[in-house]
Tab-separated table of C-alpha atoms in Angstrom:
chain	number	residue	atom	x	y	z
E	7	UNK	CA	-150.269	-5.840	-102.003
E	8	UNK	CA	-147.039	-4.215	-103.143
E	9	UNK	CA	-148.512	-0.978	-104.460
E	10	UNK	CA	-145.843	1.419	-103.252
E	11	UNK	CA	-143.419	2.991	-105.675
E	12	UNK	CA	-140.485	0.953	-104.347
E	13	UNK	CA	-142.310	-2.427	-104.457
E	14	UNK	CA	-142.191	-2.878	-100.678
E	15	UNK	CA	-145.073	-3.290	-98.245
E	16	UNK	CA	-145.755	-2.315	-94.669
E	17	UNK	CA	-146.058	-4.741	-91.785
E	18	UNK	CA	-149.804	-4.201	-91.793
E	19	UNK	CA	-150.125	-4.976	-95.476
E	20	UNK	CA	-148.049	-8.133	-95.112
E	21	UNK	CA	-150.099	-9.254	-92.098
E	22	UNK	CA	-153.379	-8.612	-93.938
E	23	UNK	CA	-152.192	-10.510	-97.023
E	24	UNK	CA	-151.073	-13.481	-94.921
E	25	UNK	CA	-154.172	-13.481	-92.726
E	26	UNK	CA	-152.243	-13.058	-89.497
E	27	UNK	CA	-151.920	-10.362	-86.887
E	28	UNK	CA	-149.314	-7.613	-87.001
E	29	UNK	CA	-147.965	-9.033	-83.717
E	30	UNK	CA	-147.282	-12.359	-85.450
E	31	UNK	CA	-145.271	-10.707	-88.220
E	32	UNK	CA	-143.395	-8.617	-85.657
E	33	UNK	CA	-142.671	-11.743	-83.571
E	34	UNK	CA	-141.003	-13.533	-86.496
E	35	UNK	CA	-139.179	-10.371	-87.555
E	36	UNK	CA	-137.779	-9.745	-84.090
E	37	UNK	CA	-136.382	-13.290	-84.045
E	38	UNK	CA	-134.647	-12.879	-87.375
E	39	UNK	CA	-136.853	-15.347	-89.255
E	40	UNK	CA	-138.518	-12.691	-91.410
E	41	UNK	CA	-135.954	-10.017	-92.331
E	42	UNK	CA	-137.053	-6.507	-93.110
E	43	UNK	CA	-136.027	-4.996	-96.426
E	44	UNK	CA	-135.755	-1.508	-94.953
E	45	UNK	CA	-137.334	1.007	-92.607
E	46	UNK	CA	-139.333	4.052	-93.594
E	47	UNK	CA	-138.227	7.540	-92.591
E	48	UNK	CA	-140.663	7.205	-89.710
E	49	UNK	CA	-139.024	3.943	-88.588
E	50	UNK	CA	-141.759	1.615	-89.867
E	51	UNK	CA	-140.844	-1.846	-91.151
E	52	UNK	CA	-140.902	-2.503	-94.867
E	53	UNK	CA	-140.853	-5.958	-96.476
E	54	UNK	CA	-139.762	-7.216	-99.900
E	55	UNK	CA	-142.091	-9.224	-102.217
E	56	UNK	CA	-140.570	-12.562	-101.151
E	57	UNK	CA	-141.569	-11.901	-97.526
E	58	UNK	CA	-145.085	-13.221	-98.172
E	59	UNK	CA	-143.793	-16.591	-99.392
E	60	UNK	CA	-141.275	-16.772	-96.553
E	61	UNK	CA	-143.973	-16.006	-94.003
E	62	UNK	CA	-146.179	-18.723	-95.503
E	63	UNK	CA	-143.333	-21.246	-95.134
E	64	UNK	CA	-142.727	-20.195	-91.539
E	65	UNK	CA	-146.404	-20.638	-90.709
E	66	UNK	CA	-146.447	-24.067	-92.379
E	67	UNK	CA	-143.428	-25.216	-90.404
E	68	UNK	CA	-144.848	-23.884	-87.170
E	69	UNK	CA	-148.167	-25.514	-88.014
E	70	UNK	CA	-146.280	-28.831	-87.973
E	71	UNK	CA	-145.169	-27.865	-84.453
E	72	UNK	CA	-141.510	-27.598	-85.431
E	73	UNK	CA	-139.565	-25.603	-82.829
E	74	UNK	CA	-138.257	-22.153	-83.737
E	75	UNK	CA	-134.581	-23.271	-83.766
E	76	UNK	CA	-135.457	-25.938	-86.363
E	77	UNK	CA	-137.407	-23.378	-88.411
E	78	UNK	CA	-134.390	-21.071	-88.356
E	79	UNK	CA	-132.051	-23.834	-89.559
E	80	UNK	CA	-134.460	-24.787	-92.353
E	81	UNK	CA	-134.713	-21.184	-93.540
E	82	UNK	CA	-130.934	-20.729	-93.362
E	83	UNK	CA	-130.446	-23.863	-95.451
E	84	UNK	CA	-133.000	-22.628	-97.992
E	85	UNK	CA	-131.271	-19.234	-98.173
E	86	UNK	CA	-127.970	-21.005	-98.816
E	87	UNK	CA	-129.528	-23.077	-101.612
E	88	UNK	CA	-128.694	-26.390	-99.937
E	89	UNK	CA	-130.472	-29.748	-100.081
E	90	UNK	CA	-133.460	-30.173	-97.719
E	91	UNK	CA	-131.499	-32.284	-95.230
E	92	UNK	CA	-132.312	-30.053	-92.277
E	93	UNK	CA	-136.038	-30.193	-93.035
E	94	UNK	CA	-135.977	-33.998	-93.295
E	95	UNK	CA	-134.055	-34.303	-90.027
E	96	UNK	CA	-136.407	-31.889	-88.241
E	97	UNK	CA	-139.503	-33.740	-89.466
E	98	UNK	CA	-138.000	-37.090	-88.417
E	99	UNK	CA	-137.183	-35.763	-84.952
E	100	UNK	CA	-140.680	-34.356	-84.576
E	101	UNK	CA	-142.229	-37.664	-85.651
E	102	UNK	CA	-140.197	-39.443	-82.985
E	103	UNK	CA	-141.322	-36.962	-80.341
E	104	UNK	CA	-144.947	-37.277	-81.407
E	105	UNK	CA	-144.679	-41.076	-81.346
E	106	UNK	CA	-143.529	-40.924	-77.725
E	107	UNK	CA	-146.243	-38.420	-76.833
E	108	UNK	CA	-148.940	-40.538	-78.490
E	109	UNK	CA	-147.707	-43.663	-76.709
E	110	UNK	CA	-147.838	-41.768	-73.415
E	111	UNK	CA	-151.418	-40.683	-74.123
E	112	UNK	CA	-152.458	-44.233	-75.002
E	113	UNK	CA	-150.935	-45.560	-71.771
E	114	UNK	CA	-152.711	-42.862	-69.764
E	115	UNK	CA	-155.994	-43.653	-71.485
E	116	UNK	CA	-155.598	-47.385	-70.797
E	117	UNK	CA	-154.647	-46.659	-67.174
E	118	UNK	CA	-157.739	-44.473	-66.765
E	119	UNK	CA	-159.912	-47.209	-68.242
E	120	UNK	CA	-158.320	-49.700	-65.867
E	121	UNK	CA	-159.165	-47.543	-62.849
E	122	UNK	CA	-162.638	-46.794	-64.199
E	123	UNK	CA	-163.507	-50.444	-64.862
E	124	UNK	CA	-162.018	-52.113	-61.789
E	125	UNK	CA	-164.103	-52.867	-58.668
E	126	UNK	CA	-164.049	-49.937	-56.196
E	127	UNK	CA	-162.413	-52.106	-53.533
E	128	UNK	CA	-159.408	-52.712	-55.836
E	129	UNK	CA	-158.883	-49.098	-56.876
E	130	UNK	CA	-156.472	-48.079	-54.089
E	131	UNK	CA	-154.062	-50.916	-54.957
E	132	UNK	CA	-154.391	-50.339	-58.692
E	133	UNK	CA	-153.816	-46.604	-58.305
E	134	UNK	CA	-150.683	-47.338	-56.305
E	135	UNK	CA	-149.413	-49.744	-58.966
E	136	UNK	CA	-150.077	-47.594	-62.034
E	137	UNK	CA	-148.927	-44.479	-60.199
E	138	UNK	CA	-145.424	-45.929	-59.960
E	139	UNK	CA	-145.083	-46.048	-63.765
E	140	UNK	CA	-143.920	-43.359	-66.141
E	141	UNK	CA	-145.865	-42.920	-69.377
E	142	UNK	CA	-144.901	-44.503	-71.600
E	143	UNK	CA	-143.325	-46.869	-69.067
E	144	UNK	CA	-139.601	-47.397	-68.783
E	145	UNK	CA	-138.016	-50.843	-68.689
E	146	UNK	CA	-135.058	-49.627	-66.612
E	147	UNK	CA	-136.258	-51.394	-63.452
E	148	UNK	CA	-136.504	-54.686	-65.363
E	149	UNK	CA	-132.972	-54.256	-66.688
E	150	UNK	CA	-131.657	-53.577	-63.170
E	151	UNK	CA	-133.408	-56.718	-61.903
E	152	UNK	CA	-131.772	-58.920	-64.529
E	153	UNK	CA	-128.336	-57.363	-64.119
E	154	UNK	CA	-128.513	-58.291	-60.427
E	155	UNK	CA	-129.819	-61.768	-61.266
E	156	UNK	CA	-127.247	-62.686	-63.911
E	157	UNK	CA	-123.825	-64.028	-62.931
E	158	UNK	CA	-121.264	-61.370	-61.994
E	159	UNK	CA	-118.617	-60.416	-64.576
E	160	UNK	CA	-120.729	-61.840	-67.354
E	161	UNK	CA	-119.576	-60.317	-70.696
E	162	UNK	CA	-121.535	-57.198	-71.672
E	163	UNK	CA	-122.450	-58.641	-75.076
E	164	UNK	CA	-124.001	-61.709	-73.455
E	165	UNK	CA	-125.877	-59.557	-70.935
E	166	UNK	CA	-127.290	-57.358	-73.700
E	167	UNK	CA	-128.386	-60.375	-75.746
E	168	UNK	CA	-130.162	-61.878	-72.751
E	169	UNK	CA	-131.866	-58.620	-71.785
E	170	UNK	CA	-133.284	-58.315	-75.295
E	171	UNK	CA	-135.003	-61.667	-74.809
E	172	UNK	CA	-136.021	-61.295	-71.180
E	173	UNK	CA	-137.415	-57.749	-71.085
E	174	UNK	CA	-140.837	-57.276	-72.701
E	175	UNK	CA	-141.351	-54.203	-74.856
E	176	UNK	CA	-144.319	-52.186	-73.553
E	177	UNK	CA	-146.989	-52.119	-76.295
E	178	UNK	CA	-147.579	-48.742	-77.941
E	179	UNK	CA	-151.356	-49.106	-77.713
E	180	UNK	CA	-151.972	-51.131	-74.543
E	181	UNK	CA	-155.160	-52.627	-73.187
E	182	UNK	CA	-156.023	-51.911	-69.530
E	183	UNK	CA	-154.972	-55.472	-68.647
E	184	UNK	CA	-151.534	-54.924	-70.163
E	185	UNK	CA	-151.081	-51.744	-68.143
E	186	UNK	CA	-151.913	-53.646	-64.965
E	187	UNK	CA	-149.592	-56.530	-65.902
E	188	UNK	CA	-146.681	-54.172	-66.587
E	189	UNK	CA	-147.335	-52.285	-63.343
E	190	UNK	CA	-147.306	-55.578	-61.426
E	191	UNK	CA	-144.126	-56.595	-63.256
E	192	UNK	CA	-142.479	-53.336	-62.195
E	193	UNK	CA	-143.595	-53.934	-58.603
E	194	UNK	CA	-142.247	-57.499	-58.716
E	195	UNK	CA	-138.750	-56.523	-59.852
E	196	UNK	CA	-138.431	-53.602	-57.441
E	197	UNK	CA	-139.276	-55.535	-54.278
E	198	UNK	CA	-136.370	-56.812	-52.142
E	199	UNK	CA	-135.109	-60.362	-52.544
E	200	UNK	CA	-137.032	-62.791	-50.405
E	201	UNK	CA	-139.227	-65.853	-50.547
E	202	UNK	CA	-141.513	-64.323	-53.166
E	203	UNK	CA	-138.639	-62.792	-55.118
E	204	UNK	CA	-135.605	-65.102	-54.844
E	205	UNK	CA	-132.111	-64.100	-55.749
E	206	UNK	CA	-129.887	-66.313	-57.916
E	207	UNK	CA	-129.818	-69.934	-59.151
E	208	UNK	CA	-127.008	-72.099	-57.791
E	209	UNK	CA	-125.730	-72.641	-61.323
E	210	UNK	CA	-124.459	-69.063	-61.243
E	211	UNK	CA	-122.106	-69.806	-58.362
E	212	UNK	CA	-120.295	-72.326	-60.543
E	213	UNK	CA	-120.012	-69.957	-63.495
E	214	UNK	CA	-117.070	-67.688	-64.093
E	215	UNK	CA	-117.212	-64.957	-66.720
E	216	UNK	CA	-116.441	-67.306	-69.622
E	217	UNK	CA	-118.721	-70.063	-68.350
E	218	UNK	CA	-121.561	-67.587	-67.750
E	219	UNK	CA	-121.341	-66.380	-71.327
E	220	UNK	CA	-121.403	-69.974	-72.608
E	221	UNK	CA	-124.293	-70.844	-70.279
E	222	UNK	CA	-126.575	-68.058	-71.404
E	223	UNK	CA	-125.585	-68.303	-75.042
E	224	UNK	CA	-126.451	-72.004	-74.942
E	225	UNK	CA	-129.675	-71.392	-73.024
E	226	UNK	CA	-130.761	-68.707	-75.489
E	227	UNK	CA	-130.287	-71.150	-78.372
E	228	UNK	CA	-132.169	-73.886	-76.514
E	229	UNK	CA	-134.990	-71.470	-75.668
E	230	UNK	CA	-135.291	-70.496	-79.326
E	231	UNK	CA	-135.577	-74.139	-80.350
E	232	UNK	CA	-138.081	-74.869	-77.585
E	233	UNK	CA	-140.118	-71.771	-78.517
E	234	UNK	CA	-140.402	-73.074	-82.068
E	235	UNK	CA	-141.753	-76.363	-80.691
E	236	UNK	CA	-144.205	-74.542	-78.430
E	237	UNK	CA	-145.535	-72.510	-81.364
E	238	UNK	CA	-146.192	-75.786	-83.203
E	239	UNK	CA	-148.063	-77.148	-80.184
E	240	UNK	CA	-145.509	-79.898	-79.575
E	241	UNK	CA	-145.479	-81.637	-76.209
E	242	UNK	CA	-142.202	-81.542	-74.217
E	243	UNK	CA	-139.912	-84.209	-75.637
E	244	UNK	CA	-136.316	-85.179	-76.329
E	245	UNK	CA	-134.574	-83.600	-79.257
E	246	UNK	CA	-132.217	-80.832	-80.302
E	247	UNK	CA	-133.721	-78.279	-77.927
E	248	UNK	CA	-133.293	-80.490	-74.869
E	249	UNK	CA	-129.794	-81.572	-75.893
E	250	UNK	CA	-128.746	-77.923	-76.237
E	251	UNK	CA	-130.303	-77.127	-72.858
E	252	UNK	CA	-128.358	-79.917	-71.144
E	253	UNK	CA	-125.122	-79.047	-72.948
E	254	UNK	CA	-125.336	-75.436	-71.740
E	255	UNK	CA	-125.356	-76.572	-68.113
E	256	UNK	CA	-122.823	-79.355	-68.666
E	257	UNK	CA	-120.358	-76.836	-70.128
E	258	UNK	CA	-120.819	-74.602	-67.088
E	259	UNK	CA	-119.939	-77.478	-64.756
E	260	UNK	CA	-117.110	-78.733	-66.939
E	261	UNK	CA	-118.680	-82.131	-67.471
E	262	UNK	CA	-120.488	-84.129	-70.145
E	263	UNK	CA	-124.117	-84.873	-70.892
E	264	UNK	CA	-124.670	-88.228	-69.163
E	265	UNK	CA	-127.730	-89.856	-67.567
E	266	UNK	CA	-126.202	-89.200	-64.152
E	267	UNK	CA	-125.721	-85.511	-64.954
E	268	UNK	CA	-129.294	-85.242	-66.195
E	269	UNK	CA	-130.567	-86.736	-62.933
E	270	UNK	CA	-128.473	-84.283	-60.925
E	271	UNK	CA	-129.557	-81.332	-63.067
E	272	UNK	CA	-133.274	-82.013	-62.856
E	273	UNK	CA	-133.011	-82.067	-59.072
E	274	UNK	CA	-131.058	-78.844	-58.961
E	275	UNK	CA	-133.354	-77.015	-61.371
E	276	UNK	CA	-136.365	-78.113	-59.339
E	277	UNK	CA	-134.772	-76.699	-56.170
E	278	UNK	CA	-133.365	-73.488	-57.695
E	279	UNK	CA	-135.148	-70.164	-57.168
E	280	UNK	CA	-137.855	-69.563	-59.739
E	281	UNK	CA	-139.379	-66.368	-61.058
E	282	UNK	CA	-142.527	-67.802	-62.559
E	283	UNK	CA	-144.386	-64.636	-61.608
E	284	UNK	CA	-142.071	-62.592	-63.828
E	285	UNK	CA	-142.723	-64.771	-66.870
E	286	UNK	CA	-146.466	-64.981	-66.249
E	287	UNK	CA	-146.711	-61.189	-66.161
E	288	UNK	CA	-144.410	-60.890	-69.182
E	289	UNK	CA	-146.769	-63.121	-71.151
E	290	UNK	CA	-149.694	-60.888	-70.136
E	291	UNK	CA	-147.812	-57.800	-71.336
E	292	UNK	CA	-146.832	-59.126	-74.768
E	293	UNK	CA	-149.824	-61.269	-75.712
E	294	UNK	CA	-153.150	-60.131	-77.130
E	295	UNK	CA	-156.185	-61.846	-75.582
E	296	UNK	CA	-157.295	-63.686	-78.727
E	297	UNK	CA	-153.856	-64.491	-80.133
E	298	UNK	CA	-151.798	-67.650	-79.755
E	299	UNK	CA	-149.542	-67.030	-76.725
E	300	UNK	CA	-146.022	-66.039	-77.699
E	301	UNK	CA	-143.420	-68.115	-75.793
E	302	UNK	CA	-141.186	-66.379	-73.276
E	303	UNK	CA	-137.795	-67.591	-72.007
E	304	UNK	CA	-139.712	-68.688	-68.896
E	305	UNK	CA	-142.242	-70.820	-70.776
E	306	UNK	CA	-139.436	-72.240	-72.928
E	307	UNK	CA	-137.495	-73.135	-69.755
E	308	UNK	CA	-140.555	-74.862	-68.310
E	309	UNK	CA	-141.070	-76.804	-71.553
E	310	UNK	CA	-137.448	-77.956	-71.473
E	311	UNK	CA	-137.625	-78.930	-67.806
E	312	UNK	CA	-140.726	-81.030	-68.526
E	313	UNK	CA	-138.903	-82.557	-71.503
E	314	UNK	CA	-135.990	-83.435	-69.227
E	315	UNK	CA	-138.297	-85.101	-66.703
E	316	UNK	CA	-140.061	-87.012	-69.483
E	317	UNK	CA	-136.694	-88.143	-70.846
E	318	UNK	CA	-135.605	-89.402	-67.430
E	319	UNK	CA	-138.862	-91.287	-66.963
E	320	UNK	CA	-138.488	-92.887	-70.391
E	321	UNK	CA	-134.908	-93.887	-69.575
E	322	UNK	CA	-136.005	-95.346	-66.259
E	323	UNK	CA	-138.810	-97.322	-67.897
E	324	UNK	CA	-136.395	-98.716	-70.489
E	325	UNK	CA	-133.879	-99.765	-67.850
E	326	UNK	CA	-136.574	-101.400	-65.724
E	327	UNK	CA	-137.925	-103.333	-68.712
E	328	UNK	CA	-134.391	-104.532	-69.387
E	329	UNK	CA	-133.987	-105.615	-65.759
E	330	UNK	CA	-131.319	-102.998	-65.023
E	331	UNK	CA	-131.020	-101.212	-61.707
E	332	UNK	CA	-131.283	-97.452	-61.794
């Protein structure tokens, strides 16, 4: 390759050795990635022996789809004899980008399968639903819904903790049914408040900033305990989960956990706005068809409400057997 008297080669010789076109070598040279050693008297480019290895590295980096600015930084770091930190950072960034791109492709594939497999009469509605989603889908609309639902002036830390529990993470490799469930969830949270999409529970009106934080911190703990019971297949019952659930509301109202308070609370919770549709769709998004359903805050709340009703019935039965009025 380097047969000239000065040990340099022409652009054509370098291109032939590397198995690329002259235009490719010129492209990298013009962008400063492949420096020339000199120019001939006729103005032709001449390259040093290390140009072949440098060109091979450039092609390898570009073959990994690393952008030219990243390739330049990697070469500059190599020229300076530094550690390969820039290369590691560039590869990590590219992996993250590819992960997002692959997730987007999987969501598009699942959406196409959904449209392909659904009955023709349902396609217009399904196209409208899935057409409103980005790929991969964003959870921003769900976050906006909950920020409007939660009590005003609730501490940011408490809001963030609740959002982490309440917002389902879109699966990276969804089934068509999960795409449809997430699209319906997006449609649910973006519709105006009304009968099918109520606004706020009355408990929020009694909660200031401090009380709201205590309410949702206590509810989160109670939901965790109830979720553990649900995973074990336990029926709704009295216990630590229910006690924590009641205490969270009692603290909000500045009172104590008494039978009278429990009677008042069960009536209020039964009358408060519910978003069962949100939790049903959330369960469809996060659960595989053949797996044991993973509890959501909604299913945990329902379990606790049933436990509260069962506890009140048991208390009533005990009082009646003792001849007490209730």
